[in-house]
mmCIF file with all atom_site columns, C-alpha atoms in Angstrom:
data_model
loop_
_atom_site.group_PDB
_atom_site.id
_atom_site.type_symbol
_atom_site.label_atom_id
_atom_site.label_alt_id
_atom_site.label_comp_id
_atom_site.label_asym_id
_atom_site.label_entity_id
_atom_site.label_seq_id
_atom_site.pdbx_PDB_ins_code
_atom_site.Cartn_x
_atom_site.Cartn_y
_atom_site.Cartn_z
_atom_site.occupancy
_atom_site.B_iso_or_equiv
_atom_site.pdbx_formal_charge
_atom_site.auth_seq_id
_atom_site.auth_comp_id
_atom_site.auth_asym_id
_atom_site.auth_atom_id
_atom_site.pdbx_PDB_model_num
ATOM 1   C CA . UNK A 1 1   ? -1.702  -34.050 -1.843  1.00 86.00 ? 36  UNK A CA 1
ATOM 2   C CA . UNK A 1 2   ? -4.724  -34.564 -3.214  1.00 89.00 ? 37  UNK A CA 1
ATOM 3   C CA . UNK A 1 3   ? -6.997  -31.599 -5.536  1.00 88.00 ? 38  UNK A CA 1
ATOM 4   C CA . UNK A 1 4   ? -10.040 -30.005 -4.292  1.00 90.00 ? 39  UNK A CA 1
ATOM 5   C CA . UNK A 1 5   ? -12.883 -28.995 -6.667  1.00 87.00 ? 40  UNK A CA 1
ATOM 6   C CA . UNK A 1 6   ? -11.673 -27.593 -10.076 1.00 88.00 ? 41  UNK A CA 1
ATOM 7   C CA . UNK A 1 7   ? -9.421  -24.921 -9.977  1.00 89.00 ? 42  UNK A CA 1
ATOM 8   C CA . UNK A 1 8   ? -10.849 -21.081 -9.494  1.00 90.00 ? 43  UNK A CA 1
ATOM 9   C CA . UNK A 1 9   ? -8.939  -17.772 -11.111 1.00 88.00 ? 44  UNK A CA 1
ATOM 10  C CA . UNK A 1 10  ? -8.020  -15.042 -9.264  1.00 87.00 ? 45  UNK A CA 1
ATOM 11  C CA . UNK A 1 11  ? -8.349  -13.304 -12.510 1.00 83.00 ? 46  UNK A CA 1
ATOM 12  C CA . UNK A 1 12  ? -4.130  -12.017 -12.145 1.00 81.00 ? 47  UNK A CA 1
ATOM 13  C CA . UNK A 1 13  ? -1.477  -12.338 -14.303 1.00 86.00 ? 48  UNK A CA 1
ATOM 14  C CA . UNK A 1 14  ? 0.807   -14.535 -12.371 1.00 91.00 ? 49  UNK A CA 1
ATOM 15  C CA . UNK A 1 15  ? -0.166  -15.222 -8.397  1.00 91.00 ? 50  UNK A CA 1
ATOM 16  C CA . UNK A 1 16  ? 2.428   -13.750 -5.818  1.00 94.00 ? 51  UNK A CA 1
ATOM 17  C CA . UNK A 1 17  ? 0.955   -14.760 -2.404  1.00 94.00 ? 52  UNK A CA 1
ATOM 18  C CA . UNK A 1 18  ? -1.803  -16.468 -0.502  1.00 96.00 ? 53  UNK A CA 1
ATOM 19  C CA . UNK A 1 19  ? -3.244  -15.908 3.065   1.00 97.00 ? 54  UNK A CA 1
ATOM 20  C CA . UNK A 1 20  ? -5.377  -18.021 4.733   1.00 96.00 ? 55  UNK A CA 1
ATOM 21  C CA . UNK A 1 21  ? -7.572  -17.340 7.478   1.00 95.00 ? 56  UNK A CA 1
ATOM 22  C CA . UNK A 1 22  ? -10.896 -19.634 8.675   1.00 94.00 ? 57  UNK A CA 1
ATOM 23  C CA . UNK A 1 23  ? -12.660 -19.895 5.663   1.00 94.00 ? 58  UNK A CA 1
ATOM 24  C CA . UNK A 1 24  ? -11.137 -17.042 3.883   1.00 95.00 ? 59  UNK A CA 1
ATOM 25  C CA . UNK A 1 25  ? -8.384  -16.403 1.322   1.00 96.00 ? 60  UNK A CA 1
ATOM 26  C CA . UNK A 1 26  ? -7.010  -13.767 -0.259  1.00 96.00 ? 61  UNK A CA 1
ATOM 27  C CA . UNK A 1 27  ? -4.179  -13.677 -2.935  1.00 96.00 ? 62  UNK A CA 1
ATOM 28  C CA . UNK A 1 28  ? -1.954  -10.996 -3.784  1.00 96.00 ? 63  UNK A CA 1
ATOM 29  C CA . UNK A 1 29  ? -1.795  -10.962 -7.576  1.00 95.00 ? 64  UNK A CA 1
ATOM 30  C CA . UNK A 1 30  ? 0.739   -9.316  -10.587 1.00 94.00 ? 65  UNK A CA 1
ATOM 31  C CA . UNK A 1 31  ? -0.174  -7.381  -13.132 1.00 90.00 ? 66  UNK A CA 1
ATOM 32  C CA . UNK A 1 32  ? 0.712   -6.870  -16.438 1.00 87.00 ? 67  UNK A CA 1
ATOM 33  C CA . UNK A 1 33  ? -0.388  -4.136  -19.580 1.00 80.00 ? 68  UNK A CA 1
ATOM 34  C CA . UNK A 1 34  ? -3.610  -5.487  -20.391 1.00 84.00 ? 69  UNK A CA 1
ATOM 35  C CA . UNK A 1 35  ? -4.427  -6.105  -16.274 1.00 89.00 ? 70  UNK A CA 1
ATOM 36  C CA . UNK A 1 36  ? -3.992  -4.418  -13.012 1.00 94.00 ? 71  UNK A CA 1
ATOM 37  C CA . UNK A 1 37  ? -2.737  -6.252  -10.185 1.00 96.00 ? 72  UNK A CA 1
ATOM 38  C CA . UNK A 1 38  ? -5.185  -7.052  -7.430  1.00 96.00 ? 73  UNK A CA 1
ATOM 39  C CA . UNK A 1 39  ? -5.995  -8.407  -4.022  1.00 96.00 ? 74  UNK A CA 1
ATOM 40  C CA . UNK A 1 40  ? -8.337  -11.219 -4.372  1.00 95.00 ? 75  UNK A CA 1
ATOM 41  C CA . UNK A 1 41  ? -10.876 -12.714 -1.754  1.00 95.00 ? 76  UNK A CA 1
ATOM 42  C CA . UNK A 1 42  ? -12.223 -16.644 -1.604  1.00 95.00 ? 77  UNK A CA 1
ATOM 43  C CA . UNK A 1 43  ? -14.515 -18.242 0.181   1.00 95.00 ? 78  UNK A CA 1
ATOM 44  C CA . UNK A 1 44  ? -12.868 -21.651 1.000   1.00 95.00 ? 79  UNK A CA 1
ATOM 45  C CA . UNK A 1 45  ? -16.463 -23.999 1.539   1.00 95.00 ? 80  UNK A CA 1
ATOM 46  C CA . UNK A 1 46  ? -16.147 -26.911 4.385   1.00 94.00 ? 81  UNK A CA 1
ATOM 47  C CA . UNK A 1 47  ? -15.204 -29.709 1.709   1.00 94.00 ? 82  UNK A CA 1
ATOM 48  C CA . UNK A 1 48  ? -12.344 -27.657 0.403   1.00 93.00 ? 83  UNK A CA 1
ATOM 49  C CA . UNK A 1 49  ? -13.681 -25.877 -2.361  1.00 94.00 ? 84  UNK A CA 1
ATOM 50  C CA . UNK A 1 50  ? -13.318 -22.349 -3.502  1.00 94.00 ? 85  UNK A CA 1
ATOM 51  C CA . UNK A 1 51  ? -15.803 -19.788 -4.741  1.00 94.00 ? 86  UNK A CA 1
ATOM 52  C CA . UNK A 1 52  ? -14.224 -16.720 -5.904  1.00 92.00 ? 87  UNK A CA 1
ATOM 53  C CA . UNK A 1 53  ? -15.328 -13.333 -3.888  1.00 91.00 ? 88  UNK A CA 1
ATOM 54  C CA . UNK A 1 54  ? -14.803 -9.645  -3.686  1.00 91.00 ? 89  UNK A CA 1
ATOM 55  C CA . UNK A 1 55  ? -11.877 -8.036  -5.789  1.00 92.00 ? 90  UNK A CA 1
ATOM 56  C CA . UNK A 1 56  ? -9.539  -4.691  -5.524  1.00 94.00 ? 91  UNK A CA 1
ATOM 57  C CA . UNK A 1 57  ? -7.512  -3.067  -7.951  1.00 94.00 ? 92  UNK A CA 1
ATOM 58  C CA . UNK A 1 58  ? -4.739  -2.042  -7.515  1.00 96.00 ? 93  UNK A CA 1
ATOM 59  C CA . UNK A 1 59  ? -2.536  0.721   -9.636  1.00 94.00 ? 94  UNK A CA 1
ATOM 60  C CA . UNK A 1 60  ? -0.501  -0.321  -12.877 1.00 93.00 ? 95  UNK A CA 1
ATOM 61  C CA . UNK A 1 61  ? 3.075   -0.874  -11.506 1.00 93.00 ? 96  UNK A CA 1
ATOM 62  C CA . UNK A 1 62  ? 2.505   -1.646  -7.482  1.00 95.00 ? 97  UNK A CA 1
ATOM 63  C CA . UNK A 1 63  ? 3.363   -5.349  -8.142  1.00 94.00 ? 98  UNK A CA 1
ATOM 64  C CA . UNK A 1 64  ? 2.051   -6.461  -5.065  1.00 97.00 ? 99  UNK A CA 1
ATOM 65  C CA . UNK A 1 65  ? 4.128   -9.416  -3.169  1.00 96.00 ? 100 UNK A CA 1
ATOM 66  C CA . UNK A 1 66  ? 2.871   -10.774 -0.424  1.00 97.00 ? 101 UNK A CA 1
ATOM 67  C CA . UNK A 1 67  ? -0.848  -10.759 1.486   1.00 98.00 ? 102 UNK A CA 1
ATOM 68  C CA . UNK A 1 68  ? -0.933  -12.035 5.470   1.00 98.00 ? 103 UNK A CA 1
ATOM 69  C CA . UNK A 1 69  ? -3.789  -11.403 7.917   1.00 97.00 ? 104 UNK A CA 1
ATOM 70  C CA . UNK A 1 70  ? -2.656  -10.127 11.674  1.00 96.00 ? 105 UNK A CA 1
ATOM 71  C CA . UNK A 1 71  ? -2.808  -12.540 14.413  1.00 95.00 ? 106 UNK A CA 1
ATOM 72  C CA . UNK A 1 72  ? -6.045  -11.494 15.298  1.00 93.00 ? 107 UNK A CA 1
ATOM 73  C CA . UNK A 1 73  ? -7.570  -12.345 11.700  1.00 93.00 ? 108 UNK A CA 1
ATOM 74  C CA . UNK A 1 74  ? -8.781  -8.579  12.111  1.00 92.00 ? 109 UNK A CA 1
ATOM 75  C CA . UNK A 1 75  ? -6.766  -7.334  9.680   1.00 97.00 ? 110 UNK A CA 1
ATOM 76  C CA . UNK A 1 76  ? -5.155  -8.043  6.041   1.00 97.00 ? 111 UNK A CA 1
ATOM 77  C CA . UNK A 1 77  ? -1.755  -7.081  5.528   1.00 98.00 ? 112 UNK A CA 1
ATOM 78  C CA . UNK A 1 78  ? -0.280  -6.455  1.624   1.00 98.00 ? 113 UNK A CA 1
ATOM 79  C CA . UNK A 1 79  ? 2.971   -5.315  0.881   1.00 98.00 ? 114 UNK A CA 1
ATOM 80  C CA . UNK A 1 80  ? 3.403   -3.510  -3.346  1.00 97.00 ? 115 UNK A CA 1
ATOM 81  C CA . UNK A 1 81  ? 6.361   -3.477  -3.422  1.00 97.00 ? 116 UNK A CA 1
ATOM 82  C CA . UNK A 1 82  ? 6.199   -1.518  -6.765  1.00 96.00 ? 117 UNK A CA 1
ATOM 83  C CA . UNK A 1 83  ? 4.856   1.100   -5.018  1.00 97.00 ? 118 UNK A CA 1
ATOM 84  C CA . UNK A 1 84  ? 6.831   1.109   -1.897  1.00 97.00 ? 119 UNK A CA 1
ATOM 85  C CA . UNK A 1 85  ? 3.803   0.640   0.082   1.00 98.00 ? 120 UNK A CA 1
ATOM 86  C CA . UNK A 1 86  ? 2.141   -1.310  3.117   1.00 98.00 ? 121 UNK A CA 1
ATOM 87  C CA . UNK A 1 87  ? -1.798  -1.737  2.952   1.00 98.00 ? 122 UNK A CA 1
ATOM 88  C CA . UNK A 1 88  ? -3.690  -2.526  5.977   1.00 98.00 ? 123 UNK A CA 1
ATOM 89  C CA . UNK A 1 89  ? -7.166  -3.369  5.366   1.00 97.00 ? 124 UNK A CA 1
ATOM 90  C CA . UNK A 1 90  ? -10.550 -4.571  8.198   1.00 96.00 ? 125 UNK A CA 1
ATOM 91  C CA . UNK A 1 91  ? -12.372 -7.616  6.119   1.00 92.00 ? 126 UNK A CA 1
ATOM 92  C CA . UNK A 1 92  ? -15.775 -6.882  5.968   1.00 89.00 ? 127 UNK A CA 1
ATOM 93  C CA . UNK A 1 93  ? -18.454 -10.033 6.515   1.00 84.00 ? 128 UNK A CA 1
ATOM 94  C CA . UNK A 1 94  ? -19.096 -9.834  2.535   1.00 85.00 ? 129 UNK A CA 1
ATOM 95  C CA . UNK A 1 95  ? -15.268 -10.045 2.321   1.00 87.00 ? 130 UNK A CA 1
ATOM 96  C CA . UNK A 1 96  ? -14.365 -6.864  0.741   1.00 90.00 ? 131 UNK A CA 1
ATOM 97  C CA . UNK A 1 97  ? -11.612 -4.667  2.219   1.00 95.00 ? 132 UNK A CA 1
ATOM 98  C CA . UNK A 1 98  ? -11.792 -1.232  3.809   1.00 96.00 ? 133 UNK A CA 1
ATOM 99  C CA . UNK A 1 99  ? -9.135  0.198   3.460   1.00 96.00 ? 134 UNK A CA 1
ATOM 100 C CA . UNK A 1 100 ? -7.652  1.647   6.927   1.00 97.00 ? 135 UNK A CA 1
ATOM 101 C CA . UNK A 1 101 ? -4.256  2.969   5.656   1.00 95.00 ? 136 UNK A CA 1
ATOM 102 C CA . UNK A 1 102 ? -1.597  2.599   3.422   1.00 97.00 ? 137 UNK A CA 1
ATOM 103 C CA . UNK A 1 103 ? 1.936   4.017   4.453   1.00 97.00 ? 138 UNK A CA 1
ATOM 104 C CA . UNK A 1 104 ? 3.670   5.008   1.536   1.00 97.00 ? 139 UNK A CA 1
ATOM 105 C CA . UNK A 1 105 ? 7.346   6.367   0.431   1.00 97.00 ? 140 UNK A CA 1
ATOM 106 C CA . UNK A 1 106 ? 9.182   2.951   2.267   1.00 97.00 ? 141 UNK A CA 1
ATOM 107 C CA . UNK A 1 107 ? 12.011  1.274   -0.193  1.00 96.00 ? 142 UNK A CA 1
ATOM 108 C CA . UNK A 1 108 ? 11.154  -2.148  -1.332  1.00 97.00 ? 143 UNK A CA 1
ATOM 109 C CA . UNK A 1 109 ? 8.720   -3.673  0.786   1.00 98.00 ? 144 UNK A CA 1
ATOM 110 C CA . UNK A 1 110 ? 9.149   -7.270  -0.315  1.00 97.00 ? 145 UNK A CA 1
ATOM 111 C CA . UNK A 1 111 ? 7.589   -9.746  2.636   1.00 97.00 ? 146 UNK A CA 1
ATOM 112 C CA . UNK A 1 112 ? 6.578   -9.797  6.037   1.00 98.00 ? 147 UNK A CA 1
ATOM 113 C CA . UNK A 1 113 ? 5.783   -11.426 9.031   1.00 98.00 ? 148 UNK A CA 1
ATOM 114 C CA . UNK A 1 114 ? 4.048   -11.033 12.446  1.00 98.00 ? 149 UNK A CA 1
ATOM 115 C CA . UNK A 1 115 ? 6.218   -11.296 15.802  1.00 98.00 ? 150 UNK A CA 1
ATOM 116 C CA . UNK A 1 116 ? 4.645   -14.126 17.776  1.00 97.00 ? 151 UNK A CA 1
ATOM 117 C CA . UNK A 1 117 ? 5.241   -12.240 20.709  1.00 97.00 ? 152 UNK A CA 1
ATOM 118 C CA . UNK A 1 118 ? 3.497   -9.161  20.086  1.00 96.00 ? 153 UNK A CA 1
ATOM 119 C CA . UNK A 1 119 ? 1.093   -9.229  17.645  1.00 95.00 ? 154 UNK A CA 1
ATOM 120 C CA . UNK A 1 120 ? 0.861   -5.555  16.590  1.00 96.00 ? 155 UNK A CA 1
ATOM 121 C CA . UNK A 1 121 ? 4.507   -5.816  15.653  1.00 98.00 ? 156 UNK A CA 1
ATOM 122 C CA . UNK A 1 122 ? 5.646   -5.978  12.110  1.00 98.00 ? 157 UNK A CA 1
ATOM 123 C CA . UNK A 1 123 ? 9.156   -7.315  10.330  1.00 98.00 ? 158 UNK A CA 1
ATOM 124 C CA . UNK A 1 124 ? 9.107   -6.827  6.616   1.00 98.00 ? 159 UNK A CA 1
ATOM 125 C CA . UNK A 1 125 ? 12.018  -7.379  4.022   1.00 98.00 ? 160 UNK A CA 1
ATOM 126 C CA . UNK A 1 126 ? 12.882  -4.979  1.947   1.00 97.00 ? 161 UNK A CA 1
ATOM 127 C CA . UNK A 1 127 ? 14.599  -5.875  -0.926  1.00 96.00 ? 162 UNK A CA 1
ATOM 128 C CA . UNK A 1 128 ? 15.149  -1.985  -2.843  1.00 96.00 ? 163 UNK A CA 1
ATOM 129 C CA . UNK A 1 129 ? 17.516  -1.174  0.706   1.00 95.00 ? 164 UNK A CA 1
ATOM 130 C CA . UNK A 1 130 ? 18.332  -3.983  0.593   1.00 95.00 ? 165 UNK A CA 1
ATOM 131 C CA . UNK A 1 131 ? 17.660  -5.106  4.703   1.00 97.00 ? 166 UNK A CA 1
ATOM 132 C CA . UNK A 1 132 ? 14.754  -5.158  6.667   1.00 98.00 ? 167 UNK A CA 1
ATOM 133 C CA . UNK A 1 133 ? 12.403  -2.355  8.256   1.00 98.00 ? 168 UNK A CA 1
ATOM 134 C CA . UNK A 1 134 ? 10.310  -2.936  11.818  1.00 98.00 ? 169 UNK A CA 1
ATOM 135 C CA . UNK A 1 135 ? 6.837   -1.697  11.888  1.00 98.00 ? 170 UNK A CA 1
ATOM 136 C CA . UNK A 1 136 ? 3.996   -1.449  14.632  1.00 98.00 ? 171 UNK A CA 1
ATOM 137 C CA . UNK A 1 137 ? 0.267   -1.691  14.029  1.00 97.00 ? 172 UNK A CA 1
ATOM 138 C CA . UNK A 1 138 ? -1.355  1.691   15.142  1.00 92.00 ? 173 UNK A CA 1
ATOM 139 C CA . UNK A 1 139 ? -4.461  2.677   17.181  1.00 90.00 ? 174 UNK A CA 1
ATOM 140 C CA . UNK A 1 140 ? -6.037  3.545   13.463  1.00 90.00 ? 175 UNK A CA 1
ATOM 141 C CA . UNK A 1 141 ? -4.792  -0.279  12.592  1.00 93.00 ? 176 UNK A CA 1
ATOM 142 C CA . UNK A 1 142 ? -2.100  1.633   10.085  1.00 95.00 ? 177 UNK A CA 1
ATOM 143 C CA . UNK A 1 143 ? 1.614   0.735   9.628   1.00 97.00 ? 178 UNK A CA 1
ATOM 144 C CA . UNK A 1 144 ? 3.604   3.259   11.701  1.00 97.00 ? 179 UNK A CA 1
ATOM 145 C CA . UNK A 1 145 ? 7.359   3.100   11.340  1.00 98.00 ? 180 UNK A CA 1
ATOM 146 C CA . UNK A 1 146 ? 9.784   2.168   13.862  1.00 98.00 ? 181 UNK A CA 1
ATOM 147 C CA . UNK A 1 147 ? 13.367  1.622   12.286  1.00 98.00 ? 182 UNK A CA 1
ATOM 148 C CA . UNK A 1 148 ? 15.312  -0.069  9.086   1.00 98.00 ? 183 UNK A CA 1
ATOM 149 C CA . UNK A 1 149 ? 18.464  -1.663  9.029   1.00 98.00 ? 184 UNK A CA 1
ATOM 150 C CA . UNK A 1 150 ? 20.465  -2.061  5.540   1.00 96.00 ? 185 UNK A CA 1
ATOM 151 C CA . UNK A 1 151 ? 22.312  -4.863  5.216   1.00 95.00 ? 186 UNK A CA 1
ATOM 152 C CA . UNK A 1 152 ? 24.188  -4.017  1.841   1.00 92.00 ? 187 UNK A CA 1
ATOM 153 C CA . UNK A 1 153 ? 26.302  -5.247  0.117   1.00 93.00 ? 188 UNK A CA 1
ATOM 154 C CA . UNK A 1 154 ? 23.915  -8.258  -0.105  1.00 93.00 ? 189 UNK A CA 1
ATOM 155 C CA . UNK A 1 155 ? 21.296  -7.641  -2.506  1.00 93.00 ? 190 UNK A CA 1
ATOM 156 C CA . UNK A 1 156 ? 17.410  -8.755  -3.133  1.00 93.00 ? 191 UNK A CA 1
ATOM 157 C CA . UNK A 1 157 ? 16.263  -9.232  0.798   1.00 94.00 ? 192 UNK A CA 1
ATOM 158 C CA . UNK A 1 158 ? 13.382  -11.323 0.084   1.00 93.00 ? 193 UNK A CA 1
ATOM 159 C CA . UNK A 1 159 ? 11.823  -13.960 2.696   1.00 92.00 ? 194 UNK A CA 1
ATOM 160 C CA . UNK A 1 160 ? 11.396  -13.578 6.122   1.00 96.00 ? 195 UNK A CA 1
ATOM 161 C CA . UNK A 1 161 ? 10.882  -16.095 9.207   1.00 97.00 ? 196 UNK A CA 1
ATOM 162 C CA . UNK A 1 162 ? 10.964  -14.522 13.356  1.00 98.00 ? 197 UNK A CA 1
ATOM 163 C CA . UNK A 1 163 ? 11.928  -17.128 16.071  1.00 98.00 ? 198 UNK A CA 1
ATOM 164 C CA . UNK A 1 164 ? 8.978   -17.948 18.020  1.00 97.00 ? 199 UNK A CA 1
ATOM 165 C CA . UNK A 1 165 ? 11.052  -16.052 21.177  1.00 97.00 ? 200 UNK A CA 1
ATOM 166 C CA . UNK A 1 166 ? 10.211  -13.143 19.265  1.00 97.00 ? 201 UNK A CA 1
ATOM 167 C CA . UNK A 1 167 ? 14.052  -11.858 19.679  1.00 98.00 ? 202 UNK A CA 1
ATOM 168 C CA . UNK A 1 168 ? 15.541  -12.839 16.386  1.00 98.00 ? 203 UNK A CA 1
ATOM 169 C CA . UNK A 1 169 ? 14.832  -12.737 12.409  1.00 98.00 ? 204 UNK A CA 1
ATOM 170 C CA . UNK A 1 170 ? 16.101  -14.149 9.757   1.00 97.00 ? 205 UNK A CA 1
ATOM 171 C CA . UNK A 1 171 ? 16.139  -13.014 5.821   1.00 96.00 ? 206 UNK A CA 1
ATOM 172 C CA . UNK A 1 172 ? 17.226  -14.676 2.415   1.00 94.00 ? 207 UNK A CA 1
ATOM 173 C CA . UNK A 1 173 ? 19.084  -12.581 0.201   1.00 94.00 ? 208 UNK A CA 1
ATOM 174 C CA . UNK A 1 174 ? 18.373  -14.103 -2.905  1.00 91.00 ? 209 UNK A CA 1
ATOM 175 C CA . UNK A 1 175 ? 20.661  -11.823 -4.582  1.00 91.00 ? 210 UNK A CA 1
ATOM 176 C CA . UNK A 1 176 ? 24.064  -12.700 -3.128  1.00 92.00 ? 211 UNK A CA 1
ATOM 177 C CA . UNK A 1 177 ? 23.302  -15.947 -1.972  1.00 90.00 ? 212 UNK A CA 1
ATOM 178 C CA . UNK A 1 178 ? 23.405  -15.153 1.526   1.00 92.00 ? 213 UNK A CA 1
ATOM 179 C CA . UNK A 1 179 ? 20.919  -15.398 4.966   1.00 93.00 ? 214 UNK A CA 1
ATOM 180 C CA . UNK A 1 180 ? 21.402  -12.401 7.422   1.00 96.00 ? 215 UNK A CA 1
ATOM 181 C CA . UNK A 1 181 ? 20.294  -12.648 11.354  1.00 97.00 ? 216 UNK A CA 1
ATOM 182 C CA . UNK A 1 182 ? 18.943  -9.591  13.209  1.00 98.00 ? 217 UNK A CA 1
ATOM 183 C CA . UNK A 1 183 ? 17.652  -8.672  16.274  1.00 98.00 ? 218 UNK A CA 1
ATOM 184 C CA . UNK A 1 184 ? 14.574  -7.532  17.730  1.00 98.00 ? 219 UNK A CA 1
ATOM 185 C CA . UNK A 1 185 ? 15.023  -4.925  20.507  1.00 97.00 ? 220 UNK A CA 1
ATOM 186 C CA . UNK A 1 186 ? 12.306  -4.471  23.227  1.00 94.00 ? 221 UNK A CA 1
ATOM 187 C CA . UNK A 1 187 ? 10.960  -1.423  21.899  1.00 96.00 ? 222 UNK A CA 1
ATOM 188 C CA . UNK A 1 188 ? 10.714  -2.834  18.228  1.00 97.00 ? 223 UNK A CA 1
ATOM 189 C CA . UNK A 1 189 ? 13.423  -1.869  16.694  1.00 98.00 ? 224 UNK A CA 1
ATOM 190 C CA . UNK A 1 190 ? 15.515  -4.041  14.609  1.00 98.00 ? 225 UNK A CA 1
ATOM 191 C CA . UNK A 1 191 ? 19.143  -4.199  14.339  1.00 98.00 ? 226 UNK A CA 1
ATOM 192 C CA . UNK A 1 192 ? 21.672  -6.201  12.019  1.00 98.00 ? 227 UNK A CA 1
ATOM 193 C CA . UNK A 1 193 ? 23.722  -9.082  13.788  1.00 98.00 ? 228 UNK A CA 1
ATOM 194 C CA . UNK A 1 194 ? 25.085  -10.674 11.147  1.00 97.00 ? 229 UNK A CA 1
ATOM 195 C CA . UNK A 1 195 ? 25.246  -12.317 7.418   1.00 96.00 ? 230 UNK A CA 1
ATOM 196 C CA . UNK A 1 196 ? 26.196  -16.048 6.612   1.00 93.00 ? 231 UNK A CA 1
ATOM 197 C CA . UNK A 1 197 ? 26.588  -17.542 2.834   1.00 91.00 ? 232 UNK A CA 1
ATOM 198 C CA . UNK A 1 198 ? 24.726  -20.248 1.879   1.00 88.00 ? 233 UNK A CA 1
ATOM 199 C CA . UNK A 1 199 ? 27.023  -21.211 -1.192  1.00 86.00 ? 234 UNK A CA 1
ATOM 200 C CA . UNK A 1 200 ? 28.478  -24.186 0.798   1.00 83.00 ? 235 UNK A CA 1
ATOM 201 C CA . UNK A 1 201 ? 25.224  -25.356 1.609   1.00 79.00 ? 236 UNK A CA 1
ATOM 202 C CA . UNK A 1 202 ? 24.747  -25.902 -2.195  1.00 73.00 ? 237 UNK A CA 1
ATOM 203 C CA . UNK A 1 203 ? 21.895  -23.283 -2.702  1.00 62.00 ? 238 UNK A CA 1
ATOM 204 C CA . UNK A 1 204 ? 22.581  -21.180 -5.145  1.00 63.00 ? 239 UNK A CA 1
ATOM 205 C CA . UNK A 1 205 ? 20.066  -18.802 -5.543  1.00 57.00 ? 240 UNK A CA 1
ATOM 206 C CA . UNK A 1 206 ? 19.008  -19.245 -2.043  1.00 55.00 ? 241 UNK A CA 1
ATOM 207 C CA . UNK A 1 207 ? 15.685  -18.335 -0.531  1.00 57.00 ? 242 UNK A CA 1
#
């Protein structure tokens, strides 16, 4: 790999996620006392360079994890997983984000990804249940609920990854060293299959 440009701040504490879509990125960034975590836009030029765009705060403690945009590009997805919240937001030409929901009150949502078979369908890790949760996209373009699945006693669900059949999904529990399968119904709902160490496999934490 070779560096573009000089490096550009996001202006964050510590920098949890990227997402990258055309010529824009966004990063999901920490906070700390002195400096509230954020969702950060770029402007990513045609030679690879970055000029640093539109900015939202967020609120002291919502330690944001993860940014992706929908299939579409239409939308920007951010889970805070201080908060226990899912943000769905349109990107406006200037790149700042309108806010068109954020569903509130869900555990620990940690990271997510879209199913490649139905793009208004939502699998998220969720590392307070600890397990995963299945969402849908809503006429509004809001996060509307569909099921969770706990998968204790493993601990710290973190990363996610959906089989390009869009039937199966896969999560790292960091936590107890462990990778646990589920399955994607046809009406969205999620359900536990099973959990597999990884100790043997020599990673210890695993993600």
């Amino acid at each position: 790999l070779t560096a573009v440009g000089e490096p550009v701040s996001s202006g964050g504490v510590e920098r949890a996620s990227p997402a990258l879509r055309d010529d824009l990125l966004y990063v999901a960034n920490k906070g700390d006392g002195s400096s509230l975590p954020s969702y950060v836009g770029f402007r990513v030029a045609a030679d690879g360079t970055l000029a640093r765009a539109k900015r939202r705060a967020l609120n002291p403690g919502d330690n944001p994890t993860q940014v992706l945009f929908s299939p579409d590009g239409g939308l920007l997805i951010g889970m805070r997983f201080g908060a226990g919240a899912i943000d769905t937001f349109r990107v406006k030409s200037n790149t700042k984000l309108k806010s068109l929901g954020a569903l509130g009150n869900q555990r620990g949502p940690f990271a997510a990804i879209f199913n490649p078979t139905a793009d208004n369908h939502l699998i998220v890790s969720d590392a307070r249940l600890p397990g995963a949760a299945a969402y849908f996209i809503g006429g509004q373009r809001e996060a509307v609920a569909v099921n969770s699945v706990s998968n204790t006693p493993e601990r710290a669900a973190c990363w996610i990854t959906v089989h390009r059949n869009g039937q199966s999904a896969w999560v790292a529990n960091t936590g107890t060293n462990s990778i646990s399968l589920y399955t994607i119904n046809g009406n969205g709902s999620i359900a536990l299959a099973s959990t597999h160490s990884t100790v043997g496999f020599g990673r210890t934490p695993f993600e």
